[in-house]
Amino acid sequence: MKISTAEMYKISLPLRSPFKTSFGQMTSKDFILLVLHDQNGNCGYGECSAFATPFYTEEFRDSAYLLLKDTLLPALLNQELAAPDQLAGLFNKIRGNHMAKAAIDNACWDLFAKRQHQALAKAIGGVKRQVTAGVSIGIQPSPGALVAAVSTYVAAGYQRVKVKIKPGADYAYLKAVRDQFPRLELMADANSAYTLSDAATLQRLDALKLLMIEQPLAADDLVQHAKLQRELRTPLCLDESITGLAAAQAMIQLGSGRIINIKVSRVGGLSAAKQIQALARANQLDCWCGGMLGSGVARAADIAAASLPGFTLPNDISSSQRYFEKDIITPEITQENGKIMVPTAAGIGYDLNWAVIHQYATETATI
Ligand code: OSB
Ligand code: MG
């Protein structure tokens, strides 16, 4: 297949409520929608999920926009691609910038699947009819407010809840949730807010029977994570640390944790996500699919990824309504009893909702 033109849309979708992590608060999801066209009138959709500022990874939305417009998309146009796996070769002189590359990788997979009249999940090797949803809850003003938030999502059907933590908003918050919901699949995500000197605080969490603690230490601290894992019963899960296959290999060798959060965008797209889950599976590590408060286009790729056999734990994939009043896809993503059906229609299995895109687009480019 050959890509003949590309369109990009910078979009700012307001969040229904602010989302607070250990590094700050977000009130809208700013992202790039990428539409790729082939010469036969097919199009593929991808999202670049990089945040507005580089707090989570080095990339940010506008750095990705420039790189896509001036470098990555011009290198892609009119090249013959047998399959999306070949994109890595095309971009091997551009280091990092995984979220920009993921937009292209995912859009190529969508297009590739549509050309074969196949669902995206099937095209990448997915095997599940439904994937397990999960909700991620930002830091709340008090343990009581957190329990109230968790109750709303449990009532909506979610069976796995992730809670953002930081020093001072950890044990008491999680204990309040555990007391109220003794059997809930509960986990915590620290987004690197701790250091090894906090090991005693994190050891207290062992009593709360968490599914895992996600990314307690810095992104480049694989050795320290291995030390911490030896001091904890609760499995550690790495998110920010896993930039690609090599980092996953290092984590496995060092014992830096037992679970990988594979974020499709962080690792460079579905092609890389597929490789990492295969490596994890061969080494008996559990994986699940994380999110970037993405729009439906990102979540559709996440659902396809989560249908792969190596994704063994509940995901941060929620309904469109969890974050947005209106999503940019139709139909919107819904969960029932904590499950999301994997679409069977060709490609990502959702159409774009152009009215919403035009309402929230702030800049567009055609390449
Ligand atoms: O670490 O997974 C993270 C949101 C912002 C920054 C980092 C993270 C998150 C989430 C959101 O947890 C998960 C989702 O998209 O539902
Ligand atoms: Mg995380």
Short mmCIF file of C-alpha atoms and ligand atoms in Angstrom, two decimals:
data_model
loop_
_atom_site.label_atom_id
_atom_site.label_comp_id
_atom_site.label_asym_id
_atom_site.label_seq_id
_atom_site.Cartn_x
_atom_site.Cartn_y
_atom_site.Cartn_z
CA MET A 1 0.00 0.00 0.00
CA LYS A 2 1.01 3.62 -0.55
CA ILE A 3 -0.08 6.67 1.42
CA SER A 4 -0.86 9.55 -0.95
CA THR A 5 -1.97 12.32 1.43
CA ALA A 6 -2.29 12.99 5.13
CA GLU A 7 -4.38 15.38 7.20
CA MET A 8 -3.71 16.44 10.75
CA TYR A 9 -6.07 18.08 13.22
CA LYS A 10 -4.98 19.57 16.52
CA ILE A 11 -7.92 18.99 18.84
CA SER A 12 -8.60 20.09 22.42
CA LEU A 13 -11.41 18.07 23.97
CA PRO A 14 -12.61 19.40 27.33
CA LEU A 15 -12.52 16.83 30.16
CA ARG A 16 -15.76 16.36 32.11
CA SER A 17 -13.75 16.95 35.29
CA PRO A 18 -10.10 17.85 35.93
CA PHE A 19 -7.65 14.93 36.13
CA LYS A 20 -4.92 15.22 38.78
CA THR A 21 -1.71 13.16 38.83
CA SER A 22 1.42 13.47 40.96
CA PHE A 23 2.71 15.95 38.39
CA GLY A 24 -0.24 18.26 37.97
CA GLN A 25 -3.77 18.77 36.77
CA MET A 26 -5.33 18.56 33.28
CA THR A 27 -8.63 20.09 32.21
CA SER A 28 -8.62 19.15 28.52
CA LYS A 29 -7.11 16.44 26.37
CA ASP A 30 -5.02 18.04 23.63
CA PHE A 31 -4.06 15.61 20.87
CA ILE A 32 -3.53 15.22 17.13
CA LEU A 33 -5.88 13.28 14.90
CA LEU A 34 -4.08 11.87 11.87
CA VAL A 35 -5.96 10.74 8.75
CA LEU A 36 -3.98 8.87 6.09
CA HIS A 37 -5.35 8.31 2.57
CA ASP A 38 -4.27 5.67 0.06
CA GLN A 39 -4.78 5.98 -3.72
CA ASN A 40 -7.89 3.76 -3.64
CA GLY A 41 -10.00 6.03 -1.47
CA ASN A 42 -9.40 4.19 1.83
CA CYS A 43 -8.42 6.08 4.94
CA GLY A 44 -6.80 5.16 8.21
CA TYR A 45 -7.06 6.96 11.55
CA GLY A 46 -4.41 7.42 14.21
CA GLU A 47 -4.05 9.61 17.27
CA CYS A 48 -0.92 11.21 18.61
CA SER A 49 -1.59 11.22 22.35
CA ALA A 50 1.39 13.33 23.49
CA PHE A 51 0.26 15.73 26.21
CA ALA A 52 0.37 19.53 25.83
CA THR A 53 3.50 19.74 27.99
CA PRO A 54 6.33 17.20 28.39
CA PHE A 55 5.51 16.05 31.94
CA TYR A 56 4.86 12.40 31.18
CA THR A 57 7.42 11.82 28.40
CA GLU A 58 9.83 14.17 26.64
CA GLU A 59 7.40 14.57 23.76
CA PHE A 60 4.63 17.13 23.74
CA ARG A 61 1.75 17.69 21.38
CA ASP A 62 3.24 20.53 19.38
CA SER A 63 6.69 18.91 19.07
CA ALA A 64 4.95 15.87 17.62
CA TYR A 65 2.90 18.04 15.25
CA LEU A 66 6.04 19.65 13.80
CA LEU A 67 7.87 16.36 13.49
CA LEU A 68 4.91 14.71 11.79
CA LYS A 69 4.39 17.64 9.39
CA ASP A 70 8.00 18.36 8.44
CA THR A 71 9.73 14.98 8.74
CA LEU A 72 7.73 11.80 9.37
CA LEU A 73 4.81 12.30 6.99
CA PRO A 74 6.96 13.54 4.06
CA ALA A 75 9.12 10.40 4.54
CA LEU A 76 6.01 8.20 4.49
CA LEU A 77 4.13 9.60 1.48
CA ASN A 78 4.28 7.55 -1.73
CA GLN A 79 6.48 4.83 -0.22
CA GLU A 80 5.42 1.26 -0.95
CA LEU A 81 4.62 -0.53 2.34
CA ALA A 82 3.81 -4.24 2.34
CA ALA A 83 2.72 -4.04 5.98
CA PRO A 84 2.84 -1.49 8.84
CA ASP A 85 5.67 -3.45 10.50
CA GLN A 86 7.94 -1.90 7.84
CA LEU A 87 7.51 1.63 9.23
CA ALA A 88 10.29 1.10 11.78
CA GLY A 89 12.76 0.79 8.89
CA LEU A 90 11.45 3.99 7.30
CA PHE A 91 11.91 5.98 10.52
CA ASN A 92 15.08 4.40 11.89
CA LYS A 93 17.04 7.64 11.55
CA ILE A 94 14.61 9.50 13.83
CA ARG A 95 15.26 8.73 17.47
CA GLY A 96 12.50 8.50 20.07
CA ASN A 97 9.34 10.53 19.42
CA HIS A 98 7.28 7.39 19.88
CA MET A 99 3.93 9.13 20.18
CA ALA A 100 4.38 10.90 16.83
CA LYS A 101 5.42 7.60 15.25
CA ALA A 102 2.53 5.77 16.95
CA ALA A 103 0.01 8.03 15.21
CA ILE A 104 1.39 6.88 11.85
CA ASP A 105 1.82 3.25 12.87
CA ASN A 106 -1.75 3.00 14.14
CA ALA A 107 -3.25 4.85 11.16
CA CYS A 108 -1.35 2.52 8.81
CA TRP A 109 -2.67 -0.51 10.69
CA ASP A 110 -6.23 0.84 10.42
CA LEU A 111 -5.78 1.44 6.69
CA PHE A 112 -4.09 -1.94 6.17
CA ALA A 113 -6.93 -3.72 8.00
CA LYS A 114 -9.60 -1.81 6.04
CA ARG A 115 -7.93 -2.74 2.75
CA GLN A 116 -8.18 -6.38 3.82
CA HIS A 117 -11.79 -5.95 5.06
CA GLN A 118 -10.61 -7.13 8.44
CA ALA A 119 -11.11 -5.83 11.97
CA LEU A 120 -8.00 -4.11 13.33
CA ALA A 121 -7.86 -6.52 16.29
CA LYS A 122 -7.82 -9.49 13.92
CA ALA A 123 -5.24 -7.86 11.62
CA ILE A 124 -2.73 -7.51 14.47
CA GLY A 125 -3.33 -11.04 15.80
CA GLY A 126 -5.92 -10.33 18.49
CA VAL A 127 -7.83 -13.29 19.88
CA LYS A 128 -10.44 -11.88 22.30
CA ARG A 129 -14.09 -10.96 21.65
CA GLN A 130 -14.12 -8.56 24.58
CA VAL A 131 -11.51 -6.83 26.70
CA THR A 132 -11.61 -5.95 30.38
CA ALA A 133 -12.18 -2.28 31.10
CA GLY A 134 -10.76 -0.35 34.01
CA VAL A 135 -10.94 3.16 35.31
CA SER A 136 -8.09 5.41 36.40
CA ILE A 137 -8.99 7.97 39.07
CA GLY A 138 -6.95 11.12 39.61
CA ILE A 139 -5.80 12.34 43.04
CA GLN A 140 -8.85 13.46 45.05
CA PRO A 141 -9.05 16.12 47.78
CA SER A 142 -9.68 13.56 50.57
CA PRO A 143 -10.06 9.80 51.19
CA GLY A 144 -13.83 10.35 51.46
CA ALA A 145 -13.94 12.05 48.06
CA LEU A 146 -11.97 9.16 46.62
CA VAL A 147 -14.37 6.57 48.06
CA ALA A 148 -17.27 8.56 46.56
CA ALA A 149 -15.57 8.63 43.14
CA VAL A 150 -14.78 4.90 43.27
CA SER A 151 -18.40 4.15 44.26
CA THR A 152 -19.69 5.92 41.14
CA TYR A 153 -17.50 3.85 38.85
CA VAL A 154 -18.22 0.57 40.65
CA ALA A 155 -21.94 1.33 40.33
CA ALA A 156 -21.38 1.88 36.59
CA GLY A 157 -19.93 -1.64 36.30
CA TYR A 158 -16.16 -1.19 36.49
CA GLN A 159 -14.49 -4.07 38.28
CA ARG A 160 -10.93 -2.76 38.36
CA VAL A 161 -10.03 0.64 39.71
CA LYS A 162 -6.68 2.41 39.57
CA VAL A 163 -5.98 5.26 41.96
CA LYS A 164 -3.30 7.90 41.45
CA ILE A 165 -1.10 8.31 44.51
CA LYS A 166 1.72 10.56 45.72
CA PRO A 167 3.46 11.01 49.09
CA GLY A 168 0.81 12.24 51.52
CA ALA A 169 -2.05 10.90 49.39
CA ASP A 170 -1.41 7.16 49.52
CA TYR A 171 -2.06 4.71 52.39
CA ALA A 172 -5.04 6.48 54.01
CA TYR A 173 -6.70 6.98 50.61
CA LEU A 174 -6.25 3.39 49.47
CA LYS A 175 -7.19 1.99 52.90
CA ALA A 176 -10.49 3.93 52.80
CA VAL A 177 -11.29 2.38 49.41
CA ARG A 178 -10.23 -1.11 50.52
CA ASP A 179 -12.39 -0.91 53.66
CA GLN A 180 -15.42 0.02 51.56
CA PHE A 181 -14.69 -2.46 48.74
CA PRO A 182 -12.93 -5.53 50.21
CA ARG A 183 -12.94 -7.53 46.97
CA LEU A 184 -12.46 -4.79 44.34
CA GLU A 185 -9.50 -5.21 41.98
CA LEU A 186 -7.63 -2.15 43.21
CA MET A 187 -4.23 -0.77 42.22
CA ALA A 188 -2.17 2.41 42.59
CA ASP A 189 -0.17 4.51 40.12
CA ALA A 190 2.52 6.84 41.48
CA ASN A 191 3.89 8.29 38.23
CA SER A 192 7.42 8.33 39.71
CA ALA A 193 6.45 10.30 42.84
CA TYR A 194 8.60 8.18 45.24
CA THR A 195 12.26 7.32 45.83
CA LEU A 196 13.83 4.23 47.38
CA SER A 197 13.87 6.04 50.73
CA ASP A 198 10.06 5.75 50.69
CA ALA A 199 10.25 1.93 50.74
CA ALA A 200 8.64 1.76 54.22
CA THR A 201 5.62 3.80 53.06
CA LEU A 202 5.20 1.53 50.05
CA GLN A 203 5.60 -1.61 52.23
CA ARG A 204 2.54 -0.51 54.24
CA LEU A 205 0.52 -0.84 51.02
CA ASP A 206 1.26 -4.60 50.97
CA ALA A 207 -1.53 -5.04 53.56
CA LEU A 208 -4.13 -3.63 51.14
CA LYS A 209 -3.88 -6.48 48.61
CA LEU A 210 -3.36 -4.24 45.61
CA LEU A 211 -3.15 -5.84 42.17
CA MET A 212 0.05 -3.86 41.64
CA ILE A 213 1.83 -0.56 42.26
CA GLU A 214 2.58 1.23 39.00
CA GLN A 215 5.78 3.22 38.40
CA PRO A 216 6.71 4.22 41.96
CA LEU A 217 10.22 5.42 41.01
CA ALA A 218 11.80 7.46 38.23
CA ALA A 219 11.45 6.36 34.62
CA ASP A 220 15.18 5.57 34.23
CA ASP A 221 15.53 3.73 37.57
CA LEU A 222 15.30 0.09 36.48
CA VAL A 223 17.96 -0.94 39.02
CA GLN A 224 16.22 0.84 41.90
CA HIS A 225 12.85 -0.65 40.89
CA ALA A 226 14.49 -4.09 41.11
CA LYS A 227 15.69 -3.28 44.64
CA LEU A 228 12.25 -2.04 45.65
CA GLN A 229 10.52 -5.10 44.16
CA ARG A 230 12.65 -7.32 46.40
CA GLU A 231 11.32 -5.41 49.43
CA LEU A 232 7.62 -5.59 48.47
CA ARG A 233 5.08 -8.38 48.20
CA THR A 234 2.87 -6.33 45.89
CA PRO A 235 3.92 -6.69 42.23
CA LEU A 236 5.46 -3.61 40.67
CA CYS A 237 4.26 -2.56 37.22
CA LEU A 238 6.34 -0.34 34.97
CA ASP A 239 4.78 2.34 32.76
CA GLU A 240 7.06 5.32 31.95
CA SER A 241 10.17 3.09 32.17
CA ILE A 242 9.07 0.87 29.28
CA THR A 243 9.97 2.93 26.24
CA GLY A 244 10.27 -0.08 23.98
CA LEU A 245 11.40 -3.67 23.57
CA ALA A 246 14.93 -3.06 24.92
CA ALA A 247 13.60 -1.53 28.15
CA ALA A 248 11.21 -4.45 28.57
CA GLN A 249 14.15 -6.85 28.11
CA ALA A 250 16.19 -4.96 30.72
CA MET A 251 13.27 -4.97 33.16
CA ILE A 252 12.89 -8.73 32.81
CA GLN A 253 16.62 -9.39 33.28
CA LEU A 254 16.91 -7.08 36.29
CA GLY A 255 13.63 -8.10 37.92
CA SER A 256 12.46 -4.47 38.05
CA GLY A 257 8.84 -5.54 38.31
CA ARG A 258 6.42 -8.30 37.37
CA ILE A 259 3.90 -6.48 35.18
CA ILE A 260 4.12 -4.18 32.15
CA ASN A 261 1.71 -1.39 31.32
CA ILE A 262 1.97 -1.38 27.52
CA LYS A 263 0.76 2.02 26.37
CA VAL A 264 0.43 1.75 22.63
CA SER A 265 1.38 5.40 22.12
CA ARG A 266 4.38 5.39 24.49
CA VAL A 267 6.05 2.43 22.78
CA GLY A 268 5.53 3.73 19.23
CA GLY A 269 2.29 2.11 18.14
CA LEU A 270 0.64 -1.25 17.64
CA SER A 271 3.68 -2.80 15.90
CA ALA A 272 5.86 -2.25 18.99
CA ALA A 273 3.03 -3.14 21.41
CA LYS A 274 2.71 -6.49 19.65
CA GLN A 275 6.42 -7.23 20.06
CA ILE A 276 6.50 -6.29 23.75
CA GLN A 277 3.49 -8.41 24.66
CA ALA A 278 5.08 -11.37 22.85
CA LEU A 279 8.31 -10.90 24.84
CA ALA A 280 6.37 -10.56 28.10
CA ARG A 281 4.35 -13.65 27.32
CA ALA A 282 7.46 -15.71 26.58
CA ASN A 283 8.81 -14.63 29.99
CA GLN A 284 5.54 -15.15 31.95
CA LEU A 285 5.06 -11.45 32.72
CA ASP A 286 1.54 -10.06 32.83
CA CYS A 287 0.65 -7.05 30.66
CA TRP A 288 -2.23 -4.67 30.31
CA CYS A 289 -2.99 -1.66 28.15
CA GLY A 290 -2.62 1.82 29.63
CA GLY A 291 -4.17 5.02 28.31
CA MET A 292 -3.41 8.70 27.79
CA LEU A 293 -6.92 10.03 28.42
CA GLY A 294 -7.12 9.43 24.70
CA SER A 295 -10.02 10.11 22.40
CA GLY A 296 -11.93 7.23 20.84
CA VAL A 297 -9.39 6.91 18.03
CA ALA A 298 -6.62 6.14 20.54
CA ARG A 299 -8.91 3.90 22.56
CA ALA A 300 -9.93 1.92 19.47
CA ALA A 301 -6.26 1.05 18.94
CA ASP A 302 -5.99 0.22 22.66
CA ILE A 303 -8.94 -2.16 22.42
CA ALA A 304 -7.29 -3.93 19.48
CA ALA A 305 -4.00 -4.19 21.42
CA ALA A 306 -5.76 -5.49 24.53
CA SER A 307 -7.27 -8.29 22.43
CA LEU A 308 -3.77 -9.77 21.95
CA PRO A 309 -3.09 -12.88 24.05
CA GLY A 310 -0.28 -11.29 26.10
CA PHE A 311 -2.65 -8.69 27.60
CA THR A 312 -3.63 -10.72 30.64
CA LEU A 313 -4.85 -8.10 33.15
CA PRO A 314 -7.61 -5.45 33.13
CA ASN A 315 -6.78 -2.33 31.13
CA ASP A 316 -7.05 1.44 31.54
CA ILE A 317 -9.67 1.40 28.82
CA SER A 318 -12.92 3.04 29.85
CA SER A 319 -16.02 4.29 28.08
CA SER A 320 -15.88 7.50 26.05
CA GLN A 321 -18.16 9.07 28.65
CA ARG A 322 -15.64 8.54 31.47
CA TYR A 323 -13.62 11.55 30.26
CA PHE A 324 -15.64 13.32 27.56
CA GLU A 325 -19.07 14.82 27.06
CA LYS A 326 -18.68 14.02 23.36
CA ASP A 327 -16.09 11.74 21.73
CA ILE A 328 -14.74 12.14 18.18
CA ILE A 329 -15.94 8.67 17.18
CA THR A 330 -19.32 7.14 16.54
CA PRO A 331 -20.63 5.00 18.05
CA GLU A 332 -18.91 5.99 21.28
CA ILE A 333 -17.09 3.36 23.34
CA THR A 334 -19.20 1.81 26.07
CA GLN A 335 -18.51 -0.73 28.79
CA GLU A 336 -20.94 -3.10 30.38
CA ASN A 337 -20.14 -4.99 33.59
CA GLY A 338 -16.53 -3.97 33.14
CA LYS A 339 -16.21 -5.38 29.60
CA ILE A 340 -15.83 -3.67 26.23
CA MET A 341 -16.70 -5.55 23.04
CA VAL A 342 -13.94 -5.71 20.43
CA PRO A 343 -15.41 -4.28 17.20
CA THR A 344 -15.77 -6.68 14.28
CA ALA A 345 -16.21 -4.09 11.49
CA ALA A 346 -13.21 -3.38 9.24
CA GLY A 347 -10.31 -1.37 10.68
CA ILE A 348 -10.73 0.36 14.04
CA GLY A 349 -14.46 -0.35 13.77
CA TYR A 350 -15.62 3.19 14.56
CA ASP A 351 -16.41 6.16 12.28
CA LEU A 352 -15.24 9.70 12.92
CA ASN A 353 -17.76 12.19 14.29
CA TRP A 354 -16.82 15.18 12.13
CA ALA A 355 -19.18 17.57 13.88
CA VAL A 356 -17.26 17.09 17.14
CA ILE A 357 -13.89 17.24 15.36
CA HIS A 358 -14.73 20.56 13.71
CA GLN A 359 -16.12 21.95 16.96
CA TYR A 360 -12.88 21.30 18.89
CA ALA A 361 -10.17 21.50 16.18
CA THR A 362 -7.80 24.43 16.62
CA GLU A 363 -5.43 23.89 13.66
CA THR A 364 -5.25 21.63 10.63
CA ALA A 365 -2.67 20.75 8.00
CA THR A 366 -2.66 18.71 4.79
CA ILE A 367 0.54 17.02 3.71
O1 OSB B 1 0.37 7.06 34.13
O2 OSB B 1 -1.18 6.04 33.11
C1 OSB B 1 -0.66 7.09 33.49
C2 OSB B 1 -3.06 9.94 32.76
C3 OSB B 1 -2.17 10.99 32.61
C4 OSB B 1 -0.83 10.76 32.74
C5 OSB B 1 -0.37 9.49 33.04
C6 OSB B 1 -1.25 8.44 33.20
C7 OSB B 1 -2.63 8.67 33.07
C8 OSB B 1 -3.66 7.65 33.27
C9 OSB B 1 -4.85 7.72 32.38
O3 OSB B 1 -3.62 6.86 34.16
C10 OSB B 1 -5.40 6.40 31.99
C11 OSB B 1 -6.54 6.53 31.02
O4 OSB B 1 -6.36 6.96 29.87
O5 OSB B 1 -7.66 6.23 31.43
MG MG B 2 0.90 5.11 34.71
#
